[in-house]
Amino acid sequence: RVQLAESGGGSVQAGGSLKLSCTASEYTVYMAWFRQRPGKEREGVAWIDSGDRRDYGDFVKGRFTISRDILKNTVWLQMDNLQPDDSAVYYCAADRHWPLLWTLKRTDNWGQGTQVTVSS
């Protein structure tokens, strides 16, 4: 099982930015960020693979950027123009199987989560 450690959450005002970081204990092909808003299901924010392909949830709309350093087993999520609706616990996840990770959200490899709070 891959160990994942997130950091970088916090509180910002609407329009502000935050950068989340996640370091994995070992290399995996796919790494991703998810979030869970109060009373909502966990949803995919962004994923990236070892070939630097990436994609985002529809709600991102160009505001977030996912990147990774394979040698450091680290993935980042730069979040700009944050809005109150982005307030959530953000989770890092990783897996070698994309459907298991992104579509099914059934990977065993999750971080502990980091809180992001955006005030209006």
PDB file of C-alpha atoms in Angstrom:
ATOM      1  CA  ARG A   1       0.000   0.000   0.000  1.00  0.00           C
ATOM      2  CA  VAL A   2       1.282   3.450  -0.942  1.00  0.00           C
ATOM      3  CA  GLN A   3       1.584   5.996   1.852  1.00  0.00           C
ATOM      4  CA  LEU A   4       0.569   9.529   0.911  1.00  0.00           C
ATOM      5  CA  ALA A   5       1.143  12.714   2.881  1.00  0.00           C
ATOM      6  CA  GLU A   6      -0.583  15.967   1.936  1.00  0.00           C
ATOM      7  CA  SER A   7       0.168  19.505   3.003  1.00  0.00           C
ATOM      8  CA  GLY A   8      -0.712  23.040   2.008  1.00  0.00           C
ATOM      9  CA  GLY A   9      -4.340  23.414   2.986  1.00  0.00           C
ATOM     10  CA  GLY A  10      -5.600  26.471   4.803  1.00  0.00           C
ATOM     11  CA  SER A  11      -8.012  29.380   4.741  1.00  0.00           C
ATOM     12  CA  VAL A  12      -8.172  32.039   2.059  1.00  0.00           C
ATOM     13  CA  GLN A  13     -10.600  34.651   0.837  1.00  0.00           C
ATOM     14  CA  ALA A  14     -12.482  34.280  -2.419  1.00  0.00           C
ATOM     15  CA  GLY A  15     -10.221  34.925  -5.367  1.00  0.00           C
ATOM     16  CA  GLY A  16      -7.160  33.743  -3.472  1.00  0.00           C
ATOM     17  CA  SER A  17      -4.762  30.888  -4.176  1.00  0.00           C
ATOM     18  CA  LEU A  18      -3.411  27.823  -2.427  1.00  0.00           C
ATOM     19  CA  LYS A  19      -0.948  25.146  -3.464  1.00  0.00           C
ATOM     20  CA  LEU A  20      -1.373  21.632  -2.154  1.00  0.00           C
ATOM     21  CA  SER A  21       1.460  19.134  -2.048  1.00  0.00           C
ATOM     22  CA  CYS A  22       1.440  15.363  -1.741  1.00  0.00           C
ATOM     23  CA  THR A  23       4.402  13.039  -1.416  1.00  0.00           C
ATOM     24  CA  ALA A  24       4.064   9.313  -1.971  1.00  0.00           C
ATOM     25  CA  SER A  25       6.173   6.600  -0.381  1.00  0.00           C
ATOM     26  CA  GLU A  26       6.797   5.030  -3.777  1.00  0.00           C
ATOM     27  CA  TYR A  27       6.305   5.583  -7.477  1.00  0.00           C
ATOM     28  CA  THR A  28       2.867   5.055  -8.999  1.00  0.00           C
ATOM     29  CA  VAL A  29       1.734   5.690 -12.554  1.00  0.00           C
ATOM     30  CA  TYR A  30      -1.305   7.765 -11.708  1.00  0.00           C
ATOM     31  CA  MET A  31      -1.680  10.380  -9.013  1.00  0.00           C
ATOM     32  CA  ALA A  32      -4.768  12.426  -8.390  1.00  0.00           C
ATOM     33  CA  TRP A  33      -6.526  14.932  -6.198  1.00  0.00           C
ATOM     34  CA  PHE A  34     -10.071  14.497  -4.959  1.00  0.00           C
ATOM     35  CA  ARG A  35     -12.200  16.610  -2.686  1.00  0.00           C
ATOM     36  CA  GLN A  36     -15.173  16.092  -0.454  1.00  0.00           C
ATOM     37  CA  ARG A  37     -17.406  19.005   0.352  1.00  0.00           C
ATOM     38  CA  PRO A  38     -19.733  18.872   3.379  1.00  0.00           C
ATOM     39  CA  GLY A  39     -22.708  16.658   2.630  1.00  0.00           C
ATOM     40  CA  LYS A  40     -21.393  15.780  -0.838  1.00  0.00           C
ATOM     41  CA  GLU A  41     -19.761  12.719  -2.350  1.00  0.00           C
ATOM     42  CA  ARG A  42     -16.062  12.647  -3.021  1.00  0.00           C
ATOM     43  CA  GLU A  43     -15.315  14.080  -6.458  1.00  0.00           C
ATOM     44  CA  GLY A  44     -12.302  14.045  -8.717  1.00  0.00           C
ATOM     45  CA  VAL A  45     -10.393  17.309  -9.029  1.00  0.00           C
ATOM     46  CA  ALA A  46      -7.466  16.349 -11.276  1.00  0.00           C
ATOM     47  CA  TRP A  47      -5.230  13.453 -12.239  1.00  0.00           C
ATOM     48  CA  ILE A  48      -1.823  13.137 -13.848  1.00  0.00           C
ATOM     49  CA  ASP A  49       0.160  10.164 -15.126  1.00  0.00           C
ATOM     50  CA  SER A  50       3.834   9.393 -15.471  1.00  0.00           C
ATOM     51  CA  GLY A  51       3.768  10.664 -19.056  1.00  0.00           C
ATOM     52  CA  ASP A  52       2.493  14.045 -17.847  1.00  0.00           C
ATOM     53  CA  ARG A  53      -0.976  13.539 -19.289  1.00  0.00           C
ATOM     54  CA  ARG A  54      -3.535  15.238 -17.101  1.00  0.00           C
ATOM     55  CA  ASP A  55      -7.189  16.047 -16.872  1.00  0.00           C
ATOM     56  CA  TYR A  56      -9.531  17.931 -14.573  1.00  0.00           C
ATOM     57  CA  GLY A  57     -13.027  17.821 -13.193  1.00  0.00           C
ATOM     58  CA  ASP A  58     -15.480  19.971 -15.129  1.00  0.00           C
ATOM     59  CA  PHE A  59     -15.869  22.393 -12.241  1.00  0.00           C
ATOM     60  CA  VAL A  60     -12.169  23.335 -12.345  1.00  0.00           C
ATOM     61  CA  LYS A  61     -12.661  25.475 -15.463  1.00  0.00           C
ATOM     62  CA  GLY A  62      -9.020  26.409 -15.874  1.00  0.00           C
ATOM     63  CA  ARG A  63      -8.510  27.538 -12.284  1.00  0.00           C
ATOM     64  CA  PHE A  64      -6.374  24.637 -11.015  1.00  0.00           C
ATOM     65  CA  THR A  65      -3.143  23.091 -12.294  1.00  0.00           C
ATOM     66  CA  ILE A  66      -1.837  19.649 -11.391  1.00  0.00           C
ATOM     67  CA  SER A  67       1.844  18.847 -11.747  1.00  0.00           C
ATOM     68  CA  ARG A  68       4.268  16.226 -10.502  1.00  0.00           C
ATOM     69  CA  ASP A  69       7.918  15.416  -9.971  1.00  0.00           C
ATOM     70  CA  ILE A  70       8.347  11.702 -10.588  1.00  0.00           C
ATOM     71  CA  LEU A  71      11.804  11.547  -9.017  1.00  0.00           C
ATOM     72  CA  LYS A  72      10.409  13.042  -5.800  1.00  0.00           C
ATOM     73  CA  ASN A  73       7.140  11.034  -5.947  1.00  0.00           C
ATOM     74  CA  THR A  74       5.390  14.349  -5.402  1.00  0.00           C
ATOM     75  CA  VAL A  75       2.290  15.866  -6.939  1.00  0.00           C
ATOM     76  CA  TRP A  76       1.048  19.430  -6.524  1.00  0.00           C
ATOM     77  CA  LEU A  77      -2.270  21.139  -7.054  1.00  0.00           C
ATOM     78  CA  GLN A  78      -2.076  24.866  -7.690  1.00  0.00           C
ATOM     79  CA  MET A  79      -5.495  26.377  -7.052  1.00  0.00           C
ATOM     80  CA  ASP A  80      -6.214  29.909  -8.210  1.00  0.00           C
ATOM     81  CA  ASN A  81      -9.341  32.049  -8.076  1.00  0.00           C
ATOM     82  CA  LEU A  82     -10.722  29.941  -5.254  1.00  0.00           C
ATOM     83  CA  GLN A  83     -14.393  30.325  -4.450  1.00  0.00           C
ATOM     84  CA  PRO A  84     -16.404  29.462  -1.339  1.00  0.00           C
ATOM     85  CA  ASP A  85     -17.819  26.425  -3.146  1.00  0.00           C
ATOM     86  CA  ASP A  86     -14.267  25.041  -3.327  1.00  0.00           C
ATOM     87  CA  SER A  87     -14.206  24.638   0.451  1.00  0.00           C
ATOM     88  CA  ALA A  88     -13.620  20.951   1.109  1.00  0.00           C
ATOM     89  CA  VAL A  89     -11.239  18.354   2.410  1.00  0.00           C
ATOM     90  CA  TYR A  90      -8.801  17.648  -0.398  1.00  0.00           C
ATOM     91  CA  TYR A  91      -7.327  14.160  -0.703  1.00  0.00           C
ATOM     92  CA  CYS A  92      -4.360  12.881  -2.620  1.00  0.00           C
ATOM     93  CA  ALA A  93      -4.622   9.406  -4.125  1.00  0.00           C
ATOM     94  CA  ALA A  94      -2.485   7.169  -6.275  1.00  0.00           C
ATOM     95  CA  ASP A  95      -2.776   3.914  -8.177  1.00  0.00           C
ATOM     96  CA  ARG A  96      -1.365   2.085 -11.159  1.00  0.00           C
ATOM     97  CA  HIS A  97      -4.854   1.507 -12.543  1.00  0.00           C
ATOM     98  CA  TRP A  98      -6.591   4.637 -13.827  1.00  0.00           C
ATOM     99  CA  PRO A  99     -10.188   3.339 -13.715  1.00  0.00           C
ATOM    100  CA  LEU A 100      -9.737   2.115 -10.165  1.00  0.00           C
ATOM    101  CA  LEU A 101      -8.367   5.482  -9.155  1.00  0.00           C
ATOM    102  CA  TRP A 102     -10.426   8.017 -11.092  1.00  0.00           C
ATOM    103  CA  THR A 103     -13.619   6.397 -12.285  1.00  0.00           C
ATOM    104  CA  LEU A 104     -14.350   4.024  -9.441  1.00  0.00           C
ATOM    105  CA  LYS A 105     -12.489   5.828  -6.616  1.00  0.00           C
ATOM    106  CA  ARG A 106     -11.733   2.388  -5.204  1.00  0.00           C
ATOM    107  CA  THR A 107      -8.003   2.678  -4.738  1.00  0.00           C
ATOM    108  CA  ASP A 108      -6.616   1.719  -1.337  1.00  0.00           C
ATOM    109  CA  ASN A 109      -4.081   4.513  -1.512  1.00  0.00           C
ATOM    110  CA  TRP A 110      -5.404   7.711   0.036  1.00  0.00           C
ATOM    111  CA  GLY A 111      -3.829  10.515   1.987  1.00  0.00           C
ATOM    112  CA  GLN A 112      -5.308  11.743   5.243  1.00  0.00           C
ATOM    113  CA  GLY A 113      -6.782  14.862   3.631  1.00  0.00           C
ATOM    114  CA  THR A 114      -6.135  18.555   4.049  1.00  0.00           C
ATOM    115  CA  GLN A 115      -8.796  21.174   4.723  1.00  0.00           C
ATOM    116  CA  VAL A 116      -9.302  24.073   2.331  1.00  0.00           C
ATOM    117  CA  THR A 117     -11.642  26.828   3.462  1.00  0.00           C
ATOM    118  CA  VAL A 118     -12.567  29.744   1.220  1.00  0.00           C
ATOM    119  CA  SER A 119     -14.462  32.666   2.700  1.00  0.00           C
ATOM    120  CA  SER A 120     -16.526  35.184   0.751  1.00  0.00           C
TER     121      SER A 120
END
